[in-house]
Amino acid sequence: MGIKWDEFFITGDPLILGSQIAILLTMIGAVAGITYLKKWKYLWTEWLTTVDHKKIGIMYIISAVLMFFRGGMDGLLMKAQTSRPEMEFLNSQHYNEIFTTHGVIMILFMAMPFLIGLMNVVIPLQIGARDVAFPQLNALSFWLFFSGAMLFNISFVIGGSPDAGWTSYFPLAGKEFSPGIGNNYYAVALQIAGIGTLMTGINFIVTILKMRTKGMTLMKMPMFTWTTFVTSILIVAAFPIFTVALALMTFDRLYGTHFFTVSGGGMDMLWANLFWLWGHPEVYIVALPAFGIFSEVIATFSRKSLFGYKSMVFSILGIALLSMVVWVHHFYTMGSGPAVNSFFSITTMAIAIPTGVKMFNWLFTMRKGRIKITSAMLWALAFVPCFVIGGVTGVMLAMGAADYQYHNTLFLVAHFHYVLIPGVVFAVFAGLYYWWPKMFGFMLNEKLGKWHFWLFVIGFNVTFMPMFFLGLNGAVRRAYTYSAESGFAPLFMLSAIGSIVLAAGFAVFCYNIYWSIRYADRNISSDPWDARTLEWSTASPVQFYNFAKLPEVKSLDPFWHMKKKNEGLTLHDSEIEEIHMPSNSWLPIYMGVIFGIAGFFLVFEWHIAAAVAGIGIFAGLIIRSFDYNEGFHVSKEEIHRIENAWRKTEGEVHDHVS
Amino acid sequence: MEHHQSKSFPISHVIGFVVSLVLTFAAAGIALKTNLSFKVIMWIIGSLAVIQAGMQLFMFMHLREGEHGKTNLINMIYAVFMVIVIVVGSIWVLTSGHASH
Ligand code: HEM
Ligand SMILES: [Cu+2]
C-alpha cells in the first residue's frame, strides 16, 4: 500500500506540535482521571450506551461547545494573521487550511449539533412524549455525527487538513490540484456525519407526526416544535443531495472517475451546483430551529403568547419552500446567464418577506408584554437588530448584477457571520440559558450570563462590522495577507481587537458553566421561568421516563393554561401505570467507532484495510437486524418514588403565576 | 407499539433489486460499450433512470398498500417537486448562459 509514514504526522510547525502534545496530554489526563475516579462503568452505562433523548441531547451540546472552541480558535488565528499587513504568523497554506476547517466545523459540527442537541432535549418534552420515535436510531445519529466530527478534527495533526474552503469547489478540490489526502477528510468525514444528520431528520419527522400527546393538534404545537419539524423535512430533502455529491467527490478523488474534473469530460460547475442545492437549505436548517428558540424565549419572557401564531407557521413553511429554489445566488458570477440569475435574484429577495413577517411577530409579541430581562431574553433582544443587518445585506447580495461587485469579498463574509452568529449562536445561547435548569436542575448564573452577553455581542459587532467596509473597499475573502498600501490596516486591526472581546465573552460563558456546576442553587422549582410549554410541567432534571402521566392538551401554551386553571398538575396514585422504556445498546457507539476506523482508512486510501473495517459495519447491521430486545418496564413503585421526590408540595409549580 | 408484519419472503423486494441491477448495468453498458452518439446515449440512459425510479417506487416504497391515500399524495407531490428542482433546475442552470461553453 506504500504508506508514507513520514507524512503521517504533520511535523515542522510549532503551533501544530504544540497541539499534538496538548491532545496527547488531554487524552492521557482524561483516561487517567476516569480510571482514578472509577467512572468507566458509569460512563458506559449512563452515557455512552444511552438511548435517552435527553442524555443524547446533552452529549450533542457538549460536543458542540468543544467544537465551538476549536472553530473559534481557528477564527482567532485568522484574525491574528490579518491584524497587520504582511504578517508572518500563518503562511498561505496554513491560512487556507484554517478557514476551511473553521467553516466546516462551525456549520456542521458546531451549529448543527448544538441545535440538534437542544431539539433532542426539548422536543419530546414539548409534545408530551416519552422519547423520540426511534431511540436507538437517535443514539446512532449521535455517534455517527461524533465519529465524523472527530475524524475531521484529527486532520490537522494526522495527514493534513483539507484546504479548498468549506465549499471545496472543483477543480481545486480534485486530485489534480489537491493531490494530498487532506481533502479526502472532507469527503469522508462529512459523509459519515451526514448519514447521522439524515437519520435525525427522519426520526424527528416521525416523532412529531406520531408521538404528540392527546389533544396536541399540529396547530397547537409550540413554535420550536414547528420549526424543528420543518427543519427535519428540509434535512430529508437536502442532505441526500450532499450525500450524492460527496460520494461522487470520493469517487473522483479515490477511484479516478471524472464527475467534476476539468479533464475527462467532467463538469466542475456541477459540484458547485450540487453543493449549494444542499448548502442553501442547510443554512435554513440551522436558522429555522433558532427562530423557534427565540419564539419560545420571547413569549415566555414577555409573558404573552406568541403574536401571529398562524402567520408564523406559514412563514416558516414559506421560507422552507423558497430555500430550496435560491441556490444559484452563491454562484451568480459563474455566468449562468441573465435568465437564470434574474430568476434566482427574485426568489432570494422573496425570502425577505416571510422573514420580515417573523420579525414583526416577535416585536408584536413583546409589545405591551411585561418583559423580564433575563440572559436568555437578552440574546433574543440582541438578535433582532443584528439579524436585520445580516438580512438587509443579504438582500443587497441577492441582486445578481450587484453581486458581481460584492462576490468573494469580506462584505460577504461579514454578511453571513451577521446571519449565522445572531441567527444561530445567539439562539443556542438563549436556548442554553433557558433550558439549562430543565436539563440539570440548576440555573446558569445570571450575572455571569450578562457579562457573557455584553462581551460577546459587542465583540461580535466590532469584529464583523469593519468587514463590511473592508469588503466594499475591495478586500477579498480567503486571502491570508494584504499590503500596507491597500489602506486596509486600521479596519483589520479593529476587527482583530473585536475578536478578542468576543473570545473573552466565550471564556465567561465557559466560566459560567464551571461556576454554576460548583455553586449554583440546587433548590429551584421545576418551572423557574414561569413558562408556557409542557417541558416545564415535569421535574428538573427530567426523570428518565419524562411524564408519569401523559399530559392532555387543550390549547396553545398548554402548561400556562394548566397553571391558570389549576388542571392536570397533580398526580393521583391511581393514575400511575407501568411505563415501557427502551433498553440501552452498545451498537450505536460500536457503529460510530467502526465507521470512524473505516473512514480513516479510506481517507488514507488504504483500501484493503477499509474493506476489512467495512465488514465490521455490516456485522453491526446484521446484529441489529436480529436484535429483539423489547425494552423494559418501569414498576409502579419506582414511578411513585420518583414522582414523590419532586412533587413534595402539591402544585408547587404554579408559584409564580400572577 | 409492536406489531409484527407478516413474515413472508419479501419476493417483490428481491425482484426489484435484481431489476434495478439489470437496468443499471444496461445503462453502464450502453454508455461504455456502444458507439451511439452522445445525444442518443443520454436519452437512453435518462429513460432507463426514469423507468428504474418508477419501478422502485412500486417495489420498495409500498405505493400499492393504499391505506394512506393522503400521505401518498403528499409524498408524491413532494417527490415531483424535488425532481423538478434538482434535475430540471440543475440542467437549466448548467446549460444556459456561458456556463455551457
Ligand atoms: C466566533 C467567532 C468567529 C470568528 C472570529 C470568525 C472569523 C472568520 C474569519 C476570519 C473567516 C475567514 C475570512 C476570510 O475569508 O479570510 C471566517 C470564515 C468563515 N466562517 Fe467564521 N468566524 C466566527 C464564527 C463563525 C460561526 C459561528 C460560523 C458558522 C456558524 C462561521 C462560519 C464561517 C464560514 C462558513 C466561513 C467561510 C469559510 C471559507 O471561506 O471556506 N464563523 N470566519
Ligand atoms: Cu444561500
XYZ file of N, CA and C and ligand atoms in Angstrom, chain A residues 68 75 78-79 95 99 102-103 106-107 110 165-166 410 413 416-417 420-421 425 464 477-479 499 502, ligand 1:
121
model
N -17.142 24.478 19.124
C -17.157 25.934 19.069
C -15.791 26.470 19.488
N -10.853 30.847 14.110
C -11.228 32.225 13.805
C -10.220 33.216 14.370
N -7.003 33.292 12.413
C -7.124 34.067 11.174
C -7.107 35.561 11.464
N -7.811 35.934 12.530
C -7.854 37.357 12.865
C -6.471 37.862 13.271
N -3.193 29.226 6.331
C -4.411 30.044 6.359
C -5.541 29.337 5.601
N -9.175 28.435 7.340
C -10.540 28.906 7.030
C -11.423 27.753 6.573
N -12.380 25.905 9.819
C -13.260 26.808 10.566
C -14.682 26.761 10.009
N -14.805 26.917 8.696
C -16.137 26.953 8.087
C -16.884 25.645 8.297
N -17.651 25.039 12.153
C -18.677 25.918 12.702
C -20.065 25.530 12.214
N -20.195 25.237 10.951
C -21.545 24.957 10.450
C -21.978 23.535 10.761
N -20.631 22.513 14.880
C -21.000 23.371 15.996
C -22.489 23.715 15.892
N -11.437 25.301 1.090
C -12.602 26.074 1.506
C -13.718 25.153 1.969
N -14.651 25.713 2.747
C -15.722 24.827 3.229
C -16.613 24.403 2.077
N -14.859 40.484 1.604
C -15.176 40.352 3.023
C -16.579 40.878 3.336
N -18.403 37.837 3.716
C -18.040 37.159 4.969
C -18.744 37.842 6.144
N -22.549 36.851 6.096
C -23.022 35.559 6.610
C -22.686 35.366 8.080
N -21.654 36.061 8.580
C -21.473 35.999 10.033
C -22.578 36.774 10.752
N -25.361 34.141 10.620
C -25.150 32.903 11.380
C -24.938 33.152 12.865
N -24.236 34.205 13.223
C -23.971 34.386 14.652
C -25.230 34.842 15.398
N -25.895 31.335 16.793
C -25.131 31.318 18.052
C -25.911 32.015 19.162
N -17.090 42.097 13.129
C -17.613 41.887 11.778
C -18.104 43.158 11.095
N -12.017 37.843 0.263
C -12.041 36.817 1.298
C -10.966 35.781 1.010
N -10.697 34.938 1.972
C -9.766 33.815 1.833
C -8.370 34.265 1.393
N -7.995 35.508 1.744
C -6.650 35.974 1.412
C -5.869 36.089 2.711
N -12.403 40.575 17.899
C -12.441 39.123 18.095
C -11.894 38.719 19.460
N -14.785 39.194 21.777
C -15.687 38.076 21.531
C -15.208 36.824 22.262
C -16.704 33.107 16.846
C -16.082 33.934 16.172
C -15.775 33.844 14.697
C -14.720 34.443 14.115
C -13.651 35.299 14.795
C -14.770 34.112 12.719
C -13.861 34.545 11.784
C -13.811 34.152 10.472
C -12.828 34.547 9.517
C -11.673 35.482 9.808
C -13.105 33.923 8.348
C -12.310 33.926 7.065
C -12.359 35.174 6.301
C -11.569 35.001 5.050
O -12.152 34.537 4.052
O -10.368 35.301 5.059
C -14.282 33.125 8.555
C -14.862 32.344 7.585
C -15.998 31.580 7.790
N -16.740 31.482 8.964
Fe -16.292 32.406 10.711
N -15.858 33.319 12.472
C -16.509 33.132 13.660
C -17.667 32.400 13.862
C -18.315 31.659 12.877
C -19.524 30.928 13.062
C -20.305 30.847 14.358
C -19.819 30.340 11.869
C -20.968 29.442 11.470
C -21.930 29.020 12.194
C -18.791 30.694 10.939
C -18.747 30.268 9.633
C -17.771 30.626 8.727
C -17.704 30.136 7.377
C -18.686 29.157 6.709
C -16.595 30.729 6.779
C -16.124 30.544 5.343
C -15.008 29.570 5.264
C -14.494 29.512 3.867
O -14.143 30.568 3.310
O -14.453 28.401 3.328
N -17.886 31.501 11.579
N -14.709 33.286 9.861
